[in-house]
PDB file of C-alpha atoms and ligand atoms in Angstrom:
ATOM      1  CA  UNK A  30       0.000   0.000   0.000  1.00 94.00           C
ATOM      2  CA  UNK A  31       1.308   3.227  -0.896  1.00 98.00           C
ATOM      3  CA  UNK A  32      -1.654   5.254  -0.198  1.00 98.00           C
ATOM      4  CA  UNK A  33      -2.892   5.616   2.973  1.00 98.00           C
ATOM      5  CA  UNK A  34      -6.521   7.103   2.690  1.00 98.00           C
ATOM      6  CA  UNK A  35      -8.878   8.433   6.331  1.00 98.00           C
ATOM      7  CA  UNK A  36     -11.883  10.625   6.780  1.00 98.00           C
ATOM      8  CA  UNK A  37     -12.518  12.341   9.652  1.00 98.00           C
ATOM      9  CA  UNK A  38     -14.647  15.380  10.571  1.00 97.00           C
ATOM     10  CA  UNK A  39     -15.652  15.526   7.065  1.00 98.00           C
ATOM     11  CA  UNK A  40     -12.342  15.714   5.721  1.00 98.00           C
ATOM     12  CA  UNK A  41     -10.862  13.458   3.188  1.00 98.00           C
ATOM     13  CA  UNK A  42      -6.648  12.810   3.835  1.00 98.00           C
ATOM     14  CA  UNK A  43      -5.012  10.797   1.365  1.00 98.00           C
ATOM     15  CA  UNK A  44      -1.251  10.737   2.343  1.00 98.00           C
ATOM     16  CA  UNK A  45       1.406   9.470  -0.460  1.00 98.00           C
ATOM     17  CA  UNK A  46       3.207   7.225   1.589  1.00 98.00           C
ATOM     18  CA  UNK A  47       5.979   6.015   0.105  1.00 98.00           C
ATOM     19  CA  UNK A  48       9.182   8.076   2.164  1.00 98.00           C
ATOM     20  CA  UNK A  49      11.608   5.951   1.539  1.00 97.00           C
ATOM     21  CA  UNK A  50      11.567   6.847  -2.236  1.00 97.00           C
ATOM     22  CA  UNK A  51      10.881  10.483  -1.822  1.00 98.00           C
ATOM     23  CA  UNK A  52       6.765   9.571  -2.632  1.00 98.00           C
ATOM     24  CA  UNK A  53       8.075   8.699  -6.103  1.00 97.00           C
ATOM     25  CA  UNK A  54       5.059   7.017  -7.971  1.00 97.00           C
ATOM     26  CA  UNK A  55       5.034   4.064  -9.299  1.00 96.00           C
ATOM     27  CA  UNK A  56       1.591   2.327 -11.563  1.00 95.00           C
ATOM     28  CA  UNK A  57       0.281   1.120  -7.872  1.00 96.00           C
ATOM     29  CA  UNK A  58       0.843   4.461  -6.007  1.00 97.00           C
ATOM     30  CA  UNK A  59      -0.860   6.038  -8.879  1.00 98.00           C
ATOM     31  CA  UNK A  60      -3.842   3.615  -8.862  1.00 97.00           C
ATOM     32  CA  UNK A  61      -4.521   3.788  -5.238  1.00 98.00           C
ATOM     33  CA  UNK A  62      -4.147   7.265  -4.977  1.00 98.00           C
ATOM     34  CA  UNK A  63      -7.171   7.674  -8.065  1.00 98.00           C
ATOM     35  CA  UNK A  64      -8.771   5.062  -6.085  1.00 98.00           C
ATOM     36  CA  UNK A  65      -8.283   7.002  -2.891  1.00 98.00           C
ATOM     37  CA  UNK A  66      -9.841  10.491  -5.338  1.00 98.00           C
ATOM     38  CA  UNK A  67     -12.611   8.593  -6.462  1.00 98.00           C
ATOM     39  CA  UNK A  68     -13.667   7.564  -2.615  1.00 98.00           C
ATOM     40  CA  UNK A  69     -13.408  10.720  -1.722  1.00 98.00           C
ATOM     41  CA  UNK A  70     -15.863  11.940  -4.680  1.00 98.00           C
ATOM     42  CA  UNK A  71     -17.993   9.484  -3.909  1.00 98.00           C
ATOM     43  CA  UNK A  72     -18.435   9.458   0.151  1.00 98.00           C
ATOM     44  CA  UNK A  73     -21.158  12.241   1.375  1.00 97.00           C
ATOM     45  CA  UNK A  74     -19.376  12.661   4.420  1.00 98.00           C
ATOM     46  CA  UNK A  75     -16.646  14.274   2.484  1.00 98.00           C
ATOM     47  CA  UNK A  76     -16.945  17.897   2.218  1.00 98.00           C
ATOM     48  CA  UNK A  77     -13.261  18.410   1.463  1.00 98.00           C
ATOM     49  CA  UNK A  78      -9.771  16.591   0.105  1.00 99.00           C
ATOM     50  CA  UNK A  79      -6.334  16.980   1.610  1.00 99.00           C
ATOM     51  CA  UNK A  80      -3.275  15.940  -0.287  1.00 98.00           C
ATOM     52  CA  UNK A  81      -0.272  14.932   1.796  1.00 98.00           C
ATOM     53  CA  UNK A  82       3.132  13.426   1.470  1.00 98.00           C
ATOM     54  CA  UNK A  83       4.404  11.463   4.172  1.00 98.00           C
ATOM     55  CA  UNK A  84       8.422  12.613   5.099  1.00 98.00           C
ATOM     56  CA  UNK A  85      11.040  14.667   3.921  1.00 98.00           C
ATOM     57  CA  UNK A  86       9.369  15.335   0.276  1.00 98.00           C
ATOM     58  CA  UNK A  87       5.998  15.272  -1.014  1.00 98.00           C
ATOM     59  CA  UNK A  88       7.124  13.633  -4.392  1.00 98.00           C
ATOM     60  CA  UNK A  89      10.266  13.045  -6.485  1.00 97.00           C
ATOM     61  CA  UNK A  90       7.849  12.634  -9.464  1.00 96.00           C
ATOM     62  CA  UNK A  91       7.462   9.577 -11.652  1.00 94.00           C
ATOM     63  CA  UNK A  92       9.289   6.330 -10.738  1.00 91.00           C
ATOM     64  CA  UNK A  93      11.859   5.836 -13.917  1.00 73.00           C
ATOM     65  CA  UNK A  94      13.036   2.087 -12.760  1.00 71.00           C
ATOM     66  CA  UNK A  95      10.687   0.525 -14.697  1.00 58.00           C
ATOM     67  CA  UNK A  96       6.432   0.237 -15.066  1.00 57.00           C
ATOM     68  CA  UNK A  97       6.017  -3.052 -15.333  1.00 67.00           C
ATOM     69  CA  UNK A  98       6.116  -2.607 -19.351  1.00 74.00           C
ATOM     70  CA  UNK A  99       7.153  -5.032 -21.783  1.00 80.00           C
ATOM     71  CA  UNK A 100      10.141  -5.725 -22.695  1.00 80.00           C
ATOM     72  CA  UNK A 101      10.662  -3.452 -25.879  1.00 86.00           C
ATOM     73  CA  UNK A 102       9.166  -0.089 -25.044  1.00 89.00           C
ATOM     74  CA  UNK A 103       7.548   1.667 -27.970  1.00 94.00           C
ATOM     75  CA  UNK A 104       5.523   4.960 -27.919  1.00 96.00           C
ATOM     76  CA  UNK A 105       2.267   3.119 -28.375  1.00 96.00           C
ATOM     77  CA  UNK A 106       3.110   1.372 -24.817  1.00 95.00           C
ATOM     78  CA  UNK A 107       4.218   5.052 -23.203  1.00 95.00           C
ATOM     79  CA  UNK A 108       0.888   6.670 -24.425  1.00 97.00           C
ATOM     80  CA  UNK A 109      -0.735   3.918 -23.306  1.00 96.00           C
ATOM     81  CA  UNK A 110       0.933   4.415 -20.140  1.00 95.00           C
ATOM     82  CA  UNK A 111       1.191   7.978 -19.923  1.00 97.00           C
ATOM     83  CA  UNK A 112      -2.136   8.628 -21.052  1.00 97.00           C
ATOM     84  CA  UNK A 113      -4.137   6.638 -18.432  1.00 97.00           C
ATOM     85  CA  UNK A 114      -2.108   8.161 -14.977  1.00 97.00           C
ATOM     86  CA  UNK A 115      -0.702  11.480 -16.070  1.00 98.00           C
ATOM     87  CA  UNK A 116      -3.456  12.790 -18.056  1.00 98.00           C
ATOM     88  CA  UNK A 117      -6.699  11.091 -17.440  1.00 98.00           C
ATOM     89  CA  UNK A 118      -6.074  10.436 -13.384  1.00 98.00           C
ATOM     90  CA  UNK A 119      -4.833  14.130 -13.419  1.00 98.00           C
ATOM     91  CA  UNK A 120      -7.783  15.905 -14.793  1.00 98.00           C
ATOM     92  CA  UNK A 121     -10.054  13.501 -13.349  1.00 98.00           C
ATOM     93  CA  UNK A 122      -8.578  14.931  -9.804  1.00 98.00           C
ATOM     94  CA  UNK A 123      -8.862  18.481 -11.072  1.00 98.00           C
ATOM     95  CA  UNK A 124     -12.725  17.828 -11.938  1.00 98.00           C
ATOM     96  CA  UNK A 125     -13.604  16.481  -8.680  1.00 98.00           C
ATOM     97  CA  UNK A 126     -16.852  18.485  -7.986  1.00 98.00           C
ATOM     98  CA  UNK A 127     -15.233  19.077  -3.981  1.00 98.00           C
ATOM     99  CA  UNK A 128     -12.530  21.475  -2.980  1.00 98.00           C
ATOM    100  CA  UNK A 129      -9.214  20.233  -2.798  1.00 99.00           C
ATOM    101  CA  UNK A 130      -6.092  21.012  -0.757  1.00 99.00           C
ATOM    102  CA  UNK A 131      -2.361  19.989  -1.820  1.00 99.00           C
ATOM    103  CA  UNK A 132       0.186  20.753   1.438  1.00 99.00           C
ATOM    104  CA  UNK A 133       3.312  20.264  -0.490  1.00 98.00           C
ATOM    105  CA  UNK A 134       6.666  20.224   1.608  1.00 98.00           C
ATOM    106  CA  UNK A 135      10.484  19.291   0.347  1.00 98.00           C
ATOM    107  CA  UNK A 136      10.669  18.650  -3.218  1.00 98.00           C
ATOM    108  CA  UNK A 137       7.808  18.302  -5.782  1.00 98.00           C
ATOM    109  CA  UNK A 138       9.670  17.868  -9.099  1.00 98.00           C
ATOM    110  CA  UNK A 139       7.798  17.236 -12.361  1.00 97.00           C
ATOM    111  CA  UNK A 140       5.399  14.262 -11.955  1.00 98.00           C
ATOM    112  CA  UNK A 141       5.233  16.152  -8.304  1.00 98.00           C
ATOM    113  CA  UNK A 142       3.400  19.278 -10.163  1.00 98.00           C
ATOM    114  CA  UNK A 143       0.815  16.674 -11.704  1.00 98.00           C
ATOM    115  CA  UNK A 144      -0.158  15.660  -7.926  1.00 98.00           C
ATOM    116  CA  UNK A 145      -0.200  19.303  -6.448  1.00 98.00           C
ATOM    117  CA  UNK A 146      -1.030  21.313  -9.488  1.00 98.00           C
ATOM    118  CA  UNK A 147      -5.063  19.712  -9.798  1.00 98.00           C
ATOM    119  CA  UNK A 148      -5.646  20.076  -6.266  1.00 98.00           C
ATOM    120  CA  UNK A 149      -7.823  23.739  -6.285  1.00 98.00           C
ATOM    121  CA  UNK A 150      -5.827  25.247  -2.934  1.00 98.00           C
ATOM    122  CA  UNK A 151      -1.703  24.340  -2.390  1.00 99.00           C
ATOM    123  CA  UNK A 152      -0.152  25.429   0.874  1.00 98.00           C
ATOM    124  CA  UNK A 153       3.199  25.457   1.164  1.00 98.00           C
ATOM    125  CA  UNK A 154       5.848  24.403   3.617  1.00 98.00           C
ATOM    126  CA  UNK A 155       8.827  27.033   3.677  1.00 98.00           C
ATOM    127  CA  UNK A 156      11.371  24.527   2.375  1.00 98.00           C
ATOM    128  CA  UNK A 157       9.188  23.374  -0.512  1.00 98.00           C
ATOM    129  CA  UNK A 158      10.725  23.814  -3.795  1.00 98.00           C
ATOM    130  CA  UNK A 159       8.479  23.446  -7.295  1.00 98.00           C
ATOM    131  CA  UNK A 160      10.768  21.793 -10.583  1.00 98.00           C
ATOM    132  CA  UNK A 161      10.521  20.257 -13.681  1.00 98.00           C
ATOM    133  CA  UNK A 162      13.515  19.540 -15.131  1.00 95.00           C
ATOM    134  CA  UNK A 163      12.205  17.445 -18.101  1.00 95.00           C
ATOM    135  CA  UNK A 164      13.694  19.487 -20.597  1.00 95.00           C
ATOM    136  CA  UNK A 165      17.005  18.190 -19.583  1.00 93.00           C
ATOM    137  CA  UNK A 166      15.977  14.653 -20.948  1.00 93.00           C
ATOM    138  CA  UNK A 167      15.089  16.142 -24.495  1.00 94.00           C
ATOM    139  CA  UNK A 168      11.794  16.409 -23.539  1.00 96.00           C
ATOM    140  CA  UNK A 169       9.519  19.724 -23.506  1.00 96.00           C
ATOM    141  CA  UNK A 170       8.148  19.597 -19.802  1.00 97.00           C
ATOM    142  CA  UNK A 171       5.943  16.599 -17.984  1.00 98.00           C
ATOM    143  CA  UNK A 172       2.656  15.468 -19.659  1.00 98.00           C
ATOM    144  CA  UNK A 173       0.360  17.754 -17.929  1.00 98.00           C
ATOM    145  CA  UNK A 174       1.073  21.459 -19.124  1.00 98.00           C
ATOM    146  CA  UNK A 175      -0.220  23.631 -16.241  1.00 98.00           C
ATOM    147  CA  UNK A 176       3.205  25.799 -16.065  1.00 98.00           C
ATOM    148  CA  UNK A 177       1.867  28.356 -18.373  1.00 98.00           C
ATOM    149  CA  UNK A 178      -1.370  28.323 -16.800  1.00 98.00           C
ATOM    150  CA  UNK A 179       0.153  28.262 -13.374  1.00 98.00           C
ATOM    151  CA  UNK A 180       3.537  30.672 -13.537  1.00 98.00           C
ATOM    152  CA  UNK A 181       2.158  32.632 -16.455  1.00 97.00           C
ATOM    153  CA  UNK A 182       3.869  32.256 -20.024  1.00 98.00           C
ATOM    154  CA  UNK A 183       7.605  34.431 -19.343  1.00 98.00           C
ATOM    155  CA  UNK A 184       7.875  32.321 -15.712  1.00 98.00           C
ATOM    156  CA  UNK A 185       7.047  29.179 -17.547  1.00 98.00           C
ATOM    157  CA  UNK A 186       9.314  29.712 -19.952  1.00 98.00           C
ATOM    158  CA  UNK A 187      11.961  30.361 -18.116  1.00 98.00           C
ATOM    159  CA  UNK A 188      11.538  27.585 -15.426  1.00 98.00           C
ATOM    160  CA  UNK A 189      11.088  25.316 -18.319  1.00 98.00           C
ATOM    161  CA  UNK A 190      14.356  26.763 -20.117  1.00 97.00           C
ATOM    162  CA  UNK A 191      16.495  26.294 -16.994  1.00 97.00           C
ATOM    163  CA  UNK A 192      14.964  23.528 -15.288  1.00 97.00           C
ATOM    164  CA  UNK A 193      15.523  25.556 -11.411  1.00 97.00           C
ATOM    165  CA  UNK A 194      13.131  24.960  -8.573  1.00 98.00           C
ATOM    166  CA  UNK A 195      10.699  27.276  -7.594  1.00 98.00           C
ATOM    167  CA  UNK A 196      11.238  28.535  -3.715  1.00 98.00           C
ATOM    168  CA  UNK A 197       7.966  28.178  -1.930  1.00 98.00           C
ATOM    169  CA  UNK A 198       8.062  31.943  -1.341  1.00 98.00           C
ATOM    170  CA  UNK A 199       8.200  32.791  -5.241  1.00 98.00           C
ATOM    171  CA  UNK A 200       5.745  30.214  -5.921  1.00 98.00           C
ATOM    172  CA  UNK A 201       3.337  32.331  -3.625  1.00 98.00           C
ATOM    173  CA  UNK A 202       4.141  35.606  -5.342  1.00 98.00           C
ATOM    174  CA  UNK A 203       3.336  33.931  -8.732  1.00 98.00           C
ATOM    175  CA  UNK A 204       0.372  33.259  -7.459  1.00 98.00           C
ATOM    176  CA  UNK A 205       1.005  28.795  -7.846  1.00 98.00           C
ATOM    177  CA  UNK A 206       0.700  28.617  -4.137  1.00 98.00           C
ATOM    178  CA  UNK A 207      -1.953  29.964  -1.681  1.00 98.00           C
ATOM    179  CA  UNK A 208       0.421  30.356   1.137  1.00 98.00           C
ATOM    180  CA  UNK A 209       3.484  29.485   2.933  1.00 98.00           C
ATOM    181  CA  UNK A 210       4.023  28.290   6.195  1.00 98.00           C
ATOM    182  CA  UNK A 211       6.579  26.885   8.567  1.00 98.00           C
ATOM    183  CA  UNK A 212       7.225  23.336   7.615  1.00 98.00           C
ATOM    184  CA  UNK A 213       6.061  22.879  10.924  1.00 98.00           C
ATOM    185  CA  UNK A 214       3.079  24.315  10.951  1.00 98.00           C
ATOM    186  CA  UNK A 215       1.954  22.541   7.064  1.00 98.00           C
ATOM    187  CA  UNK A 216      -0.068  19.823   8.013  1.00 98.00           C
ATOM    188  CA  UNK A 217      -2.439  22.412  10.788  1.00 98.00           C
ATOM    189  CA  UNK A 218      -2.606  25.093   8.636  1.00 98.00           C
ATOM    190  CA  UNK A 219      -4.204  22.579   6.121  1.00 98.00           C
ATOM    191  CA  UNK A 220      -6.268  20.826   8.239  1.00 98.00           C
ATOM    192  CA  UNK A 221      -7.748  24.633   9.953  1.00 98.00           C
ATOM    193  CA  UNK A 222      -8.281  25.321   6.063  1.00 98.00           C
ATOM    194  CA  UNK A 223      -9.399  22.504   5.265  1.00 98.00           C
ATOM    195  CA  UNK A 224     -12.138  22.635   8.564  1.00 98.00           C
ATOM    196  CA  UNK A 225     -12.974  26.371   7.567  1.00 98.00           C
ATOM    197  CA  UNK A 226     -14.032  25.354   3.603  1.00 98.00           C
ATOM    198  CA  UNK A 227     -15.670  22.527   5.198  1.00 98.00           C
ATOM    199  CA  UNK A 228     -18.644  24.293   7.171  1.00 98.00           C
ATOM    200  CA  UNK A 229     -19.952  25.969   3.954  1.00 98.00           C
ATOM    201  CA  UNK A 230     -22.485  24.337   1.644  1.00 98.00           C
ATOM    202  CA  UNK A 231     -21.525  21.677  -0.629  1.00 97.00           C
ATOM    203  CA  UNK A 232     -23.150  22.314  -3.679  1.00 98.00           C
ATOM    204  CA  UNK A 233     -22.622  26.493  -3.320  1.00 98.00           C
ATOM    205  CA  UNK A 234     -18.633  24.797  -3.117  1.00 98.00           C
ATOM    206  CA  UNK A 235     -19.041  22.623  -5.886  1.00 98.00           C
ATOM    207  CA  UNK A 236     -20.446  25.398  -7.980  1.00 98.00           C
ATOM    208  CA  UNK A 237     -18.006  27.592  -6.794  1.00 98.00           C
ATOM    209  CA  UNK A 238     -15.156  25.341  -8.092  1.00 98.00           C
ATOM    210  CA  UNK A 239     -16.682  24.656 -11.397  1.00 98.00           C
ATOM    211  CA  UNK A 240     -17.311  28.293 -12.125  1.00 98.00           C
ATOM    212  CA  UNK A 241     -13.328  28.584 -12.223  1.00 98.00           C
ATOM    213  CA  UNK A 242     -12.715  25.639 -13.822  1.00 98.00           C
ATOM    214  CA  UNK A 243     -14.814  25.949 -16.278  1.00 98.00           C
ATOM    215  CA  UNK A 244     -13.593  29.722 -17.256  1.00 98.00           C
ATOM    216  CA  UNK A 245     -10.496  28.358 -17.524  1.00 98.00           C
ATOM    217  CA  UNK A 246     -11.663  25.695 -19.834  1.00 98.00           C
ATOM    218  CA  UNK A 247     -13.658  28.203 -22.117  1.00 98.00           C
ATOM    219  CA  UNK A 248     -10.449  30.332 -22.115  1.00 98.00           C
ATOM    220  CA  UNK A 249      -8.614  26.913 -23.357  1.00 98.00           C
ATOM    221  CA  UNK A 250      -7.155  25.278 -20.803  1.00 98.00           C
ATOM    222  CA  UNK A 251      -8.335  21.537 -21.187  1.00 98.00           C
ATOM    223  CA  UNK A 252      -7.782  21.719 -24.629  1.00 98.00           C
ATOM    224  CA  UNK A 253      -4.180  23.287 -24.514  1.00 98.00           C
ATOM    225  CA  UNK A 254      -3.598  20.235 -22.146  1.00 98.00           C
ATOM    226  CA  UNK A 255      -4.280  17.803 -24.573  1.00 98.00           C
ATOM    227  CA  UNK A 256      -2.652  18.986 -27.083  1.00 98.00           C
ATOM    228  CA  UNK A 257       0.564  19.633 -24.842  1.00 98.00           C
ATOM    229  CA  UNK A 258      -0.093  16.278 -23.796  1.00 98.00           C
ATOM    230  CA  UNK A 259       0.636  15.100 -27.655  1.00 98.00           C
ATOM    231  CA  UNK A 260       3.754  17.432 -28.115  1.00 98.00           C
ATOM    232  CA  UNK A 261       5.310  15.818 -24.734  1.00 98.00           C
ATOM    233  CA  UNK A 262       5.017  12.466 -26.597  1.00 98.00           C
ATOM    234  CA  UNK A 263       7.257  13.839 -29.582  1.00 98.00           C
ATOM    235  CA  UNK A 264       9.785  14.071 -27.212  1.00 97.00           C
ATOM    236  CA  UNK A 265       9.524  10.348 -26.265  1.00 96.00           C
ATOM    237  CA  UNK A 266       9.395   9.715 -30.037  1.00 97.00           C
ATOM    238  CA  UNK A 267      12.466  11.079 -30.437  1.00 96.00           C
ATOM    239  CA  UNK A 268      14.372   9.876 -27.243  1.00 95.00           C
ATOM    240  CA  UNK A 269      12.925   6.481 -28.543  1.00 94.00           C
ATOM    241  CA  UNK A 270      14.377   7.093 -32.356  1.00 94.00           C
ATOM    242  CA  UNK A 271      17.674   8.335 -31.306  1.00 93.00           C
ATOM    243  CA  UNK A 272      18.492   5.892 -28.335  1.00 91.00           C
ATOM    244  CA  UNK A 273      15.942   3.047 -27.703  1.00 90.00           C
ATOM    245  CA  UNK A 274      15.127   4.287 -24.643  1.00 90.00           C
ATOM    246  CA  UNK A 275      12.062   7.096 -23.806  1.00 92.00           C
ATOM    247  CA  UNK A 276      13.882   9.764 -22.850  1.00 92.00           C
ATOM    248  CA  UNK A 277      17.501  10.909 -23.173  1.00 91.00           C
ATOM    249  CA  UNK A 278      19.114  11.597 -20.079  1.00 74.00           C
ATOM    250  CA  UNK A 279      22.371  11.484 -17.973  1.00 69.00           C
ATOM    251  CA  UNK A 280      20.495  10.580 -14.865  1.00 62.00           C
ATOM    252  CA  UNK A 281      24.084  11.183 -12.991  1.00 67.00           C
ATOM    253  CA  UNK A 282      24.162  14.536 -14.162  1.00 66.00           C
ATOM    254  CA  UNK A 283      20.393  15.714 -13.480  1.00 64.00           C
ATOM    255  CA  UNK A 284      20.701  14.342 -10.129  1.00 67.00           C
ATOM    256  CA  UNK A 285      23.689  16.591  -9.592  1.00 68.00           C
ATOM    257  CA  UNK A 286      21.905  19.317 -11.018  1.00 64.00           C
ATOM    258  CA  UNK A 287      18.904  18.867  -8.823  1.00 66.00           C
ATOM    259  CA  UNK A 288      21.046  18.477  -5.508  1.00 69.00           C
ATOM    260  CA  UNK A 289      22.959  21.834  -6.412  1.00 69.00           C
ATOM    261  CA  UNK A 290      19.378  23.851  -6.514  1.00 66.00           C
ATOM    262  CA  UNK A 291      20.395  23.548  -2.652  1.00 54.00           C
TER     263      UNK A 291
HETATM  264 ZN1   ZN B   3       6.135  11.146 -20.450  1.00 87.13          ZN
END
């Protein structure tokens, strides 16, 4: 189990709980954690959802060592893949007709964003830092474009270009995160938050949260995220064509890259 899913006082917690691997997800964490959205949906005595990770990070992003695929990966298998837990699960989370809060400590880099970035509220711990440093393995950013949506187009560009984590504090000023707190204070700061949402009416919340949602979908939103979605496998195409392998990387050399962000 890598999920670990309670409700109490008509709050929903579903805590990634996989520490010793920084909350990386693998196919199972992925499925029980949709498993763990879709209960959540679906119980009445939920009002609201709260997103944890359990320890140091909330996620390292997507597992690399291996899905379980066959033997020869192709790009059929990878959208196959890909398509299912980083773009259906994702938008499916972001849909969820019930407010939803991401407390995000440590680091959240790239599959980390597609946890954190469909949840409608993020709080902050003061040592979390926001990456995606995809672009480094020949690939234009993780499957689910929200930078440009989140950081704006210049910030998105620029993280994207330089693949350098966002502080906690500048996420807040770009308006990605709703606050920060001491890493402390993350998971009661969530939970009063959580509480406070929780006492008003359900549907006026569930209307609430589809009036923004759905502006952003008129203004294009879900279907710039398809079609990003399609350009991101183009990248795997390629990594595949040049090297046999989905992406290109030097994992040595990203991992140094990501340890010197501090
Ligand atoms: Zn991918």
């Amino acid at each position: 189990m890598y999920i670990r899913y309670e409700v109490a006082d008509k709050i929903a917690t579903i805590t990634l709980n996989r520490p010793e691997a920084a909350n990386a997800q693998n196919a199972e964490l992925l499925d029980e954690l949709d498993a763990a959205w879709r209960a959540a949906a679906e119980d009445d005595d939920v009002a609201v959802i709260v997103l944890r990770g359990e320890g140091k990070h909330f996620s390292a992003g997507h597992d690399l060592r291996g899905t379980g695929g066959p033997e020869k990966i192709t790009l059929e298998y990878i959208i196959h893949y890909e398509s299912r837990r980083y773009l259906e699960y994702t938008l499916r989370w972001r849909n969820t007709p019930k407010p939803s809060i991401a407390a995000v400590q440590g680091r959240c880099i790239a599959g980390g964003l597609l946890l954190c970035w469909p949840c409608d509220l993020i709080i902050a711990a003061d040592d979390a830092l926001f990456s995606d440093p995809v672009v480094a393995m020949g690939i234009g950013g993780v499957e689910y474009h929200g930078h440009t949506w989140e950081l704006g187009p210049r910030k998105a560009k620029e993280i994207l270009f330089t693949g350098r984590a966002v502080t906690a504090e500048e996420a807040e000023k770009l308006g990605m995160v709703n606050k920060v707190v001491p890493r402390a204070e993350l998971d009661t700061a969530t939970r009063e938050l959580a509480a406070d949402i929780a006492k008003m009416p359900a549907f006026g919340l569930r209307q609430a949260k589809r009036a923004v949602n759905q502006t952003l979908d008129v203004q294009g939103f879900y279907a710039a995220i398809q079609s990003v979605f399609d350009t991101h496998q183009t990248g795997h195409g390629n990594a595949l064509s040049v090297s046999g392998f989905p992406i290109l990387v030097d994992l040595e050399q990203m991992k140094s890259k990501i340890s010197s962000d501090r």
